[in-house]
C-alpha positions as MATLAB code, in Angstrom:
seq = 'MTATTPAGRPAIADDRVELAPGTVPADPRFVNDDLLPVPVERRRWTTYNFTALWVGMAHNIPSWMLASGLVALGMDWKQAVLTIALANVIVLLPMLLTGHAGPKYGIPFPVLARASFGLRGANLPALIRAGVACAWFGIQTWIGGQGVFVLLDKVFGGWSEAARVGGQPWTLWLCFVLFWALELAIIYRGMEALRRFENWAAPFVIVGALVLLVWVSAKAGGLGPLLDQPSKLGWGADFWPVFFPSLMGMIAFWATLSLNIPDFTRFGAGQRAQVLGQTLGLPTTMTLFALLSVLVTSGSQAVYGAPVWDPVALAAKTDNVFGLLFALVTVLVATLSVNIAANVVSPAYDLANLAPKLIDFRTGALITGVVGVVIMPWKLTATPELYIFTWLGLVGGLLGTVAGILIADYWLVRRTVLDLEGLYRADGPYWYRGGWNPVAVLAFAVGGILAVGGSHSAPGTGPFPEDGLIPFLKPLADYGWAVGLAASLLLYTVLMRRGTAARSPARSR';
ca = [
      19.582  -29.858  -16.193;
      18.397  -26.297  -16.481;
      19.335  -23.068  -14.761;
      17.591  -19.717  -14.717;
      19.219  -16.774  -16.468;
      19.075  -13.230  -15.046;
      16.405  -12.446  -17.661;
      14.238  -15.270  -16.346;
      14.799  -17.641  -19.269;
      15.540  -21.308  -18.631;
      19.002  -22.063  -19.999;
      19.770  -25.694  -20.823;
      23.137  -27.116  -19.829;
      24.296  -27.148  -23.480;
      23.478  -23.407  -23.864;
      20.040  -23.880  -25.430;
      17.453  -21.374  -24.253;
      13.664  -21.489  -24.140;
      10.873  -19.317  -22.796;
      10.125  -19.648  -19.102;
       6.819  -21.385  -18.254;
       3.926  -18.949  -18.243;
       5.799  -16.252  -20.181;
       4.473  -16.986  -23.685;
       4.095  -13.623  -25.481;
       0.543  -12.870  -26.595;
       0.783   -9.823  -28.888;
      -1.019  -11.012  -32.074;
       0.966   -8.517  -34.186;
       4.166  -10.476  -33.606;
       3.214  -13.929  -32.343;
       1.646  -17.142  -33.536;
       2.426  -20.763  -32.747;
       4.765  -21.168  -35.739;
       6.898  -18.124  -34.851;
       7.316  -18.987  -31.170;
      10.564  -20.737  -30.136;
      10.582  -24.490  -30.612;
      10.545  -26.120  -27.140;
      13.783  -27.895  -26.283;
      12.099  -31.307  -26.192;
      11.071  -30.824  -29.842;
      14.560  -29.817  -30.997;
      15.642  -33.269  -32.096;
      17.087  -33.024  -35.611;
      20.361  -34.953  -35.620;
      23.554  -34.700  -37.673;
      22.065  -37.184  -40.130;
      18.885  -35.137  -40.511;
      20.854  -32.022  -41.478;
      23.167  -33.980  -43.774;
      20.170  -35.626  -45.438;
      18.510  -32.226  -45.796;
      21.498  -30.903  -47.748;
      21.855  -34.036  -49.844;
      18.180  -33.720  -50.750;
      18.497  -30.023  -51.588;
      21.782  -30.234  -53.503;
      20.797  -33.151  -55.738;
      18.521  -31.449  -58.257;
      18.488  -30.676  -61.958;
      19.791  -27.052  -61.795;
      22.705  -27.971  -59.503;
      23.533  -30.962  -61.763;
      23.870  -28.500  -64.642;
      26.016  -25.932  -62.790;
      29.245  -27.454  -64.099;
      27.972  -27.228  -67.668;
      27.729  -23.451  -67.386;
      31.339  -23.222  -66.235;
      32.577  -25.576  -68.962;
      30.706  -23.439  -71.499;
      32.672  -20.433  -70.226;
      35.913  -22.202  -71.147;
      36.887  -24.050  -67.972;
      37.890  -27.673  -68.052;
      36.104  -30.110  -65.749;
      38.717  -29.824  -62.997;
      38.427  -26.025  -62.876;
      34.617  -26.250  -62.870;
      34.490  -28.741  -59.994;
      37.090  -26.736  -58.058;
      35.077  -23.520  -58.466;
      31.885  -25.199  -57.253;
      33.668  -26.810  -54.299;
      35.310  -23.556  -53.199;
      32.049  -21.604  -53.505;
      30.227  -24.027  -51.257;
      32.987  -23.973  -48.644;
      32.746  -20.172  -48.616;
      28.955  -20.027  -48.382;
      29.042  -22.640  -45.612;
      30.564  -20.091  -43.211;
      27.633  -17.621  -43.144;
      25.268  -20.587  -42.979;
      26.934  -21.871  -39.823;
      27.027  -18.370  -38.317;
      23.371  -17.550  -38.940;
      22.349  -21.135  -38.176;
      23.759  -20.883  -34.625;
      20.704  -19.030  -33.305;
      18.404  -21.878  -34.368;
      19.437  -24.605  -31.903;
      20.203  -22.041  -29.181;
      16.914  -20.121  -29.221;
      14.599  -22.238  -31.409;
      13.617  -19.255  -33.577;
      13.132  -18.945  -37.371;
      14.880  -16.422  -39.613;
      12.280  -13.586  -39.513;
      12.291  -13.623  -35.702;
      16.102  -13.588  -35.634;
      16.005  -10.612  -38.020;
      13.946   -8.687  -35.449;
      17.039   -8.345  -33.266;
      18.835   -6.323  -35.940;
      16.074   -4.746  -38.063;
      13.409   -4.310  -35.369;
      10.092   -6.088  -34.875;
       8.525   -4.362  -37.874;
      11.710   -3.796  -39.848;
      12.326   -7.561  -40.011;
       9.641   -7.706  -42.686;
      12.006   -5.916  -45.100;
      14.608   -8.731  -45.387;
      11.905  -11.371  -44.905;
       9.855  -10.196  -47.882;
      12.933   -9.831  -50.103;
      13.887  -13.385  -49.312;
      10.288  -14.587  -49.698;
      10.085  -13.007  -53.163;
      13.178  -14.851  -54.352;
      11.979  -18.139  -52.855;
       8.493  -17.863  -54.393;
      10.021  -17.253  -57.829;
      12.395  -20.183  -57.431;
       9.524  -22.385  -56.231;
       7.596  -21.681  -59.408;
      10.602  -22.269  -61.646;
      11.626  -25.511  -59.925;
       8.029  -26.744  -60.079;
       7.919  -26.010  -63.811;
      11.269  -27.771  -64.328;
      10.076  -30.767  -62.315;
       6.793  -30.907  -64.218;
       8.688  -30.758  -67.518;
      10.939  -33.611  -66.395;
       7.945  -35.782  -65.515;
       6.297  -34.860  -68.857;
       9.380  -35.774  -70.932;
       9.795  -39.163  -69.279;
       6.073  -40.045  -69.376;
       6.006  -39.104  -73.052;
       8.859  -41.550  -73.595;
       7.056  -44.298  -71.657;
       3.550  -43.923  -73.108;
       4.163  -41.924  -76.292;
       2.002  -39.206  -77.762;
       2.029  -36.868  -74.769;
       3.951  -34.181  -76.630;
       1.392  -34.318  -79.458;
      -1.634  -33.630  -77.237;
      -3.887  -30.624  -77.873;
      -2.258  -27.348  -76.917;
      -3.491  -24.937  -74.273;
      -1.668  -21.637  -73.865;
       1.006  -22.766  -76.300;
       1.833  -25.988  -74.385;
       0.412  -29.539  -74.549;
      -2.361  -29.985  -71.985;
      -0.478  -33.040  -70.718;
       2.427  -30.763  -69.712;
       0.039  -28.536  -67.756;
      -1.321  -31.671  -66.070;
       2.186  -32.760  -64.996;
       2.883  -29.254  -63.683;
      -0.333  -29.078  -61.643;
       0.044  -32.576  -60.182;
       3.668  -31.887  -59.263;
       2.633  -28.579  -57.653;
      -0.133  -30.255  -55.626;
       2.178  -33.020  -54.402;
       4.692  -30.465  -53.101;
       2.080  -28.543  -51.152;
       0.553  -31.741  -49.755;
       3.900  -32.742  -48.227;
       4.763  -29.350  -46.717;
       1.199  -28.846  -45.459;
       1.831  -31.722  -43.050;
       4.548  -29.670  -41.348;
       8.282  -29.751  -40.672;
       8.271  -33.221  -39.138;
       6.885  -34.640  -42.381;
       9.615  -32.762  -44.265;
      12.295  -34.268  -42.004;
      11.033  -37.802  -42.661;
      10.788  -37.173  -46.415;
      14.358  -35.819  -46.636;
      15.685  -38.762  -44.600;
      14.802  -41.305  -47.294;
      14.949  -38.963  -50.298;
      18.657  -38.242  -49.791;
      20.017  -41.798  -50.218;
      17.494  -42.518  -52.990;
      18.689  -39.593  -55.113;
      22.357  -40.522  -54.566;
      21.620  -44.047  -55.781;
      19.784  -42.598  -58.784;
      22.778  -40.470  -59.775;
      25.166  -43.406  -59.402;
      22.885  -45.635  -61.495;
      22.954  -43.006  -64.247;
      26.769  -42.972  -64.088;
      27.002  -46.777  -64.297;
      24.542  -46.877  -67.211;
      26.255  -44.252  -69.345;
      29.720  -45.642  -68.538;
      28.638  -49.080  -69.686;
      27.269  -47.679  -72.949;
      30.388  -45.565  -73.527;
      32.889  -48.258  -72.628;
      34.605  -45.572  -70.524;
      34.063  -42.016  -69.449;
      34.691  -40.385  -72.792;
      36.690  -37.519  -74.186;
      35.318  -34.652  -72.087;
      37.768  -35.488  -69.283;
      40.674  -35.064  -71.700;
      39.649  -31.655  -73.007;
      42.085  -28.911  -71.907;
      40.906  -25.655  -70.431;
      40.322  -22.891  -72.976;
      41.327  -20.383  -70.296;
      44.432  -21.967  -68.814;
      45.427  -20.850  -65.323;
      46.751  -17.416  -66.274;
      45.381  -13.996  -67.112;
      42.393  -15.359  -69.036;
      41.221  -17.569  -66.165;
      40.809  -15.144  -63.259;
      38.381  -12.678  -64.914;
      36.070  -15.665  -65.480;
      36.776  -17.402  -62.181;
      35.764  -14.668  -59.712;
      32.360  -13.808  -61.262;
      31.692  -17.542  -61.603;
      32.615  -18.059  -57.960;
      30.128  -15.348  -56.911;
      27.492  -16.973  -59.105;
      28.018  -20.350  -57.458;
      27.839  -18.715  -54.009;
      24.633  -16.933  -55.007;
      23.095  -20.332  -55.800;
      22.680  -20.903  -52.034;
      22.584  -17.242  -50.944;
      18.952  -17.498  -49.851;
      19.690  -20.548  -47.703;
      22.528  -18.692  -45.963;
      19.786  -16.483  -44.513;
      16.955  -18.865  -43.814;
      18.948  -21.763  -42.391;
      17.644  -20.950  -38.846;
      14.241  -22.097  -40.160;
      15.744  -25.606  -40.064;
      18.392  -25.418  -37.331;
      15.729  -24.291  -34.835;
      14.767  -27.974  -34.722;
      18.382  -29.060  -34.072;
      19.343  -31.173  -31.077;
      22.356  -28.898  -30.509;
      25.102  -26.914  -32.211;
      27.146  -30.024  -32.936;
      24.267  -31.528  -34.948;
      23.820  -28.484  -37.177;
      27.537  -27.738  -37.615;
      28.536  -31.307  -38.452;
      25.398  -31.950  -40.487;
      25.839  -28.867  -42.665;
      29.592  -29.319  -43.012;
      29.192  -32.937  -44.075;
      26.158  -32.200  -46.222;
      26.730  -29.029  -48.259;
      30.294  -28.729  -49.660;
      30.877  -32.466  -49.977;
      27.528  -33.151  -51.616;
      27.736  -30.284  -54.084;
      31.295  -31.224  -55.057;
      30.373  -34.885  -55.493;
      27.292  -33.960  -57.518;
      29.306  -31.644  -59.758;
      31.856  -34.419  -60.306;
      29.091  -36.928  -61.094;
      27.535  -34.533  -63.616;
      30.906  -34.104  -65.369;
      31.558  -37.850  -65.471;
      28.076  -38.693  -66.738;
      28.162  -35.926  -69.343;
      31.584  -37.064  -70.484;
      30.175  -40.537  -71.039;
      27.231  -39.080  -72.952;
      29.638  -37.267  -75.269;
      31.345  -40.538  -76.079;
      28.011  -42.277  -76.760;
      26.055  -39.584  -78.604;
      28.816  -37.433  -80.076;
      27.847  -34.332  -78.080;
      27.656  -33.676  -74.322;
      24.177  -34.024  -72.781;
      24.190  -31.976  -69.557;
      20.469  -32.298  -68.802;
      19.965  -35.559  -66.830;
      16.305  -35.777  -67.889;
      17.198  -35.517  -71.580;
      19.915  -38.109  -71.084;
      17.660  -40.562  -69.231;
      15.022  -40.165  -71.950;
      17.462  -41.646  -74.473;
      17.036  -45.120  -73.015;
      14.359  -47.484  -74.378;
      14.181  -49.554  -71.193;
      10.797  -48.985  -69.539;
      12.073  -49.882  -66.066;
      14.987  -47.505  -66.494;
      12.640  -44.723  -67.597;
      10.339  -45.259  -64.626;
      13.303  -45.302  -62.237;
      14.554  -42.051  -63.785;
      11.040  -40.589  -63.457;
      10.862  -41.357  -59.740;
      14.404  -40.057  -59.205;
      13.629  -36.741  -60.930;
      10.393  -36.493  -58.953;
      12.054  -37.100  -55.581;
      15.088  -34.914  -56.336;
      13.047  -31.897  -57.382;
      10.538  -32.336  -54.569;
      13.268  -32.519  -51.937;
      14.983  -29.285  -52.964;
      11.902  -27.274  -53.803;
       9.976  -27.997  -50.621;
      12.937  -27.445  -48.312;
      14.583  -24.500  -50.042;
      11.635  -22.620  -51.519;
       8.498  -23.303  -49.465;
       9.642  -23.377  -45.840;
      11.314  -19.962  -46.077;
       8.476  -17.834  -47.483;
       5.951  -19.669  -45.302;
       7.685  -18.306  -42.184;
       8.284  -14.916  -43.830;
       4.605  -14.455  -44.681;
       3.593  -15.606  -41.204;
       5.883  -12.929  -39.771;
       4.138  -10.292  -41.911;
       0.704  -10.966  -40.406;
       0.935  -13.579  -37.605;
      -2.721  -13.205  -36.658;
      -3.923  -14.080  -40.166;
      -1.158  -16.302  -41.587;
       0.322  -19.417  -40.022;
       2.996  -21.692  -41.521;
       0.554  -23.783  -43.551;
      -1.293  -20.745  -44.902;
       2.056  -19.169  -45.818;
       3.010  -22.333  -47.702;
      -0.247  -22.242  -49.682;
       0.271  -18.554  -50.528;
       3.780  -19.424  -51.723;
       2.330  -22.094  -53.987;
      -0.185  -19.681  -55.478;
       2.420  -16.940  -56.026;
       4.721  -19.503  -57.642;
       2.042  -20.100  -60.291;
       0.889  -16.474  -60.652;
       4.405  -15.332  -61.655;
       4.091  -17.666  -64.666;
       7.425  -19.518  -64.346;
       7.105  -20.837  -67.909;
       7.531  -17.257  -69.113;
      10.415  -16.513  -66.750;
      12.378  -19.516  -67.950;
      11.604  -18.561  -71.568;
      13.028  -15.051  -71.065;
      16.107  -15.418  -68.859;
      17.049  -11.749  -69.314;
      13.917  -10.750  -67.365;
      14.468  -13.204  -64.518;
      18.221  -13.606  -64.205;
      19.362  -10.046  -64.924;
      16.442   -7.991  -63.648;
      15.096  -10.041  -60.741;
      17.613  -12.540  -59.406;
      20.607  -10.361  -60.237;
      19.324   -7.429  -58.204;
      17.683   -9.280  -55.346;
      20.501  -11.828  -55.086;
      22.974   -9.016  -54.472;
      20.829   -7.784  -51.592;
      20.811  -11.165  -49.852;
      24.507  -10.886  -49.019;
      23.807   -7.446  -47.550;
      21.145   -8.889  -45.236;
      23.466  -11.745  -44.225;
      26.165   -9.223  -43.262;
      23.767   -7.365  -40.953;
      22.492  -10.557  -39.288;
      26.005  -11.871  -38.673;
      27.250   -8.504  -37.390;
      24.332   -8.103  -34.978;
      24.296  -11.646  -33.624;
      28.032  -12.290  -33.370;
      29.852   -8.949  -33.157;
      27.324   -6.699  -31.415;
      25.364   -9.061  -29.156;
      27.896  -11.900  -28.853;
      25.087  -14.469  -29.469;
      23.059  -13.178  -26.484;
      19.428  -12.331  -27.232;
      16.483  -11.387  -25.040;
      14.196  -14.180  -26.216;
      11.008  -12.679  -24.809;
      11.966   -9.262  -26.189;
      11.832  -10.593  -29.749;
       8.043  -10.786  -29.403;
       7.263   -7.596  -27.415;
       6.745   -4.026  -28.616;
       8.076   -2.772  -25.260;
      11.256   -4.841  -25.542;
      14.818   -3.928  -26.550;
      14.253   -4.561  -30.260;
      11.511   -1.983  -30.846;
      14.054    0.744  -31.683;
      12.118    3.565  -33.424;
       8.567    2.518  -34.184;
       9.694   -1.077  -34.710;
      12.520   -0.169  -37.132;
      16.256   -0.001  -36.465;
      17.587    2.979  -38.510;
      21.130    1.596  -38.340;
      20.085   -1.654  -40.034;
      18.129    0.216  -42.709;
      21.137    2.471  -43.424;
      23.563   -0.458  -43.553;
      21.174   -2.297  -45.861;
      20.860    0.715  -48.180;
      24.621    1.327  -48.374;
      25.512   -2.346  -48.779;
      22.753   -2.837  -51.335;
      23.877    0.118  -53.476;
      27.463   -1.107  -53.443;
      26.346   -4.657  -54.257;
      24.013   -3.956  -57.185;
      24.700   -0.350  -58.167;
      27.226   -1.387  -60.793;
      24.891   -3.874  -62.513;
      25.539   -3.779  -66.249;
      24.613   -5.647  -69.404;
      26.266   -6.165  -72.745;
      24.277   -4.497  -75.531;
      21.155   -6.493  -76.319;
      21.586   -9.030  -73.487;
      19.880   -7.384  -70.527;
      18.097   -4.334  -69.128;
      21.060   -2.477  -67.613;
      23.259    0.218  -69.191;
      26.520   -1.054  -70.644;
      28.466    1.200  -68.252;
      26.395    0.162  -65.217;
      23.552    1.785  -63.273;
      26.190    3.714  -61.321;
      29.242    3.625  -63.611;
      31.969    3.999  -60.990;
      30.538    0.948  -59.144;
      30.740   -1.255  -62.241;
      33.999   -2.978  -61.091;
      32.120   -4.248  -57.998;
      29.209   -5.773  -59.926;
      30.795   -9.195  -60.370;
      31.409   -9.461  -56.614;
      27.981   -8.253  -55.455;
      27.289  -10.882  -52.789;
      30.691  -10.485  -51.111;
      30.690   -6.682  -51.409;
      27.213   -6.385  -49.909;
      28.029   -8.731  -47.040;
      31.330   -7.053  -46.142;
      30.036   -3.474  -46.445;
      26.879   -3.993  -44.400;
      28.691   -6.039  -41.749;
      31.357   -3.364  -41.234;
      28.996   -0.377  -41.275;
      26.406   -1.974  -38.998;
      29.015   -3.047  -36.447;
      30.657    0.394  -36.285;
      27.378    2.314  -35.968;
      25.811   -0.031  -33.415;
      28.888   -0.060  -31.228;
      29.035    3.722  -31.281;
      25.329    4.137  -30.496;
      23.214    3.387  -27.471;
      21.323    0.770  -29.491;
      24.166   -1.663  -28.864;
      23.071   -2.320  -25.277;
      22.572   -6.064  -24.912;
      20.548   -8.083  -22.411;
      22.395   -9.860  -19.635;
      24.415  -12.896  -20.682;
      23.165  -16.408  -20.041;
      24.922  -18.197  -17.250;
];
């Protein structure tokens, strides 16, 4: 059943809203088919689809190695797994809050951002997020190509000794290009193809991880000594200064997804599907994967005398051709599933929002692929100071600031009520001043300065001053994501409620 809202929008019985027949906005500056709300009949992603999406995204090489970074900092395996689990429970909350608008209105992230930043201002957070995603796409593609190269070299031999081009074997470049082309071929077929791919990729990758655990356990005759190693930090004064920055780092791992999750939930069959799917998929999967990585690495320490945290390097130690090929397919599927979903969908919508008349979803995906190569990810991974400290460190801190503004606007200012047609019209309620909302820009600037202003580096390890860019903000630097989110949320809410800009459209009935 449907009813008509005072604003003329059909409201579905379960609170989902769609555009009234004959009211499709036509302004080419802000509209194309990919940015328009998904019709209710096409919102059919179920709880399983969202769970499978998160399983597919969480099971990848970088997330497998997260625990290794924490163990290297002095934690024992229990502290590392606990930190990862807690971080993903925390980041789940903003994901559920921003994801709510997807099933209700059928809109992607850049269109949702128009409500708070303005129709033109939404390009500011969209392009920041797109920049991070494009860089991650390139890096994940390079990592995936390297994984395929290592395993094929083990199967056929001689690949690593091929003639070098640009300092790398030409066979490695071949693996990189083929992997890149396969990713774009899948996403070019659209979101329905992505849903089907994630549905079977998720259980396949889980089986692959379990097979690796069984194999290394059998070779070790047990799970090895790593599980018996005590924490170098204990649970006292030495632990907490490491724990809180590590927690923020683990949260930042999915900070981009906490913004762009409406890009996926807009296809949801209802709020229950996205809430249950994400709750079952994200924290449980990441915790299980962290535990699996610790167990497998512990077994590798018992077998090889030193822990092997990289699953590709570990799989390459087998001489069984079938096992190598199985590992090759698992690495391929795991990296494809996370990179397409997390790092192509987002910038494709963001770039479409920048110029809807010229760029649709597929064109945006192709641009993302090109940018991911142009940034030369092989150089970024070779110089982590440039990427981690200069690029991801700064931009990652700003993502929490954007999340705070979106949550404040949608939940605290508008109480989840949006004028759906107004999100596509220059004469609507979200035009503000020339298409920009000054309150959102101010909240973003203040939150961003607080989040990243104290960025600092130890001598010789990064580009920032030892005392921080803004010295008195240095104590906040390790909590950038949380500081940015809290500051922007509070400031935006106070200013919008005090100003006339807080007027909301009539509530759905």
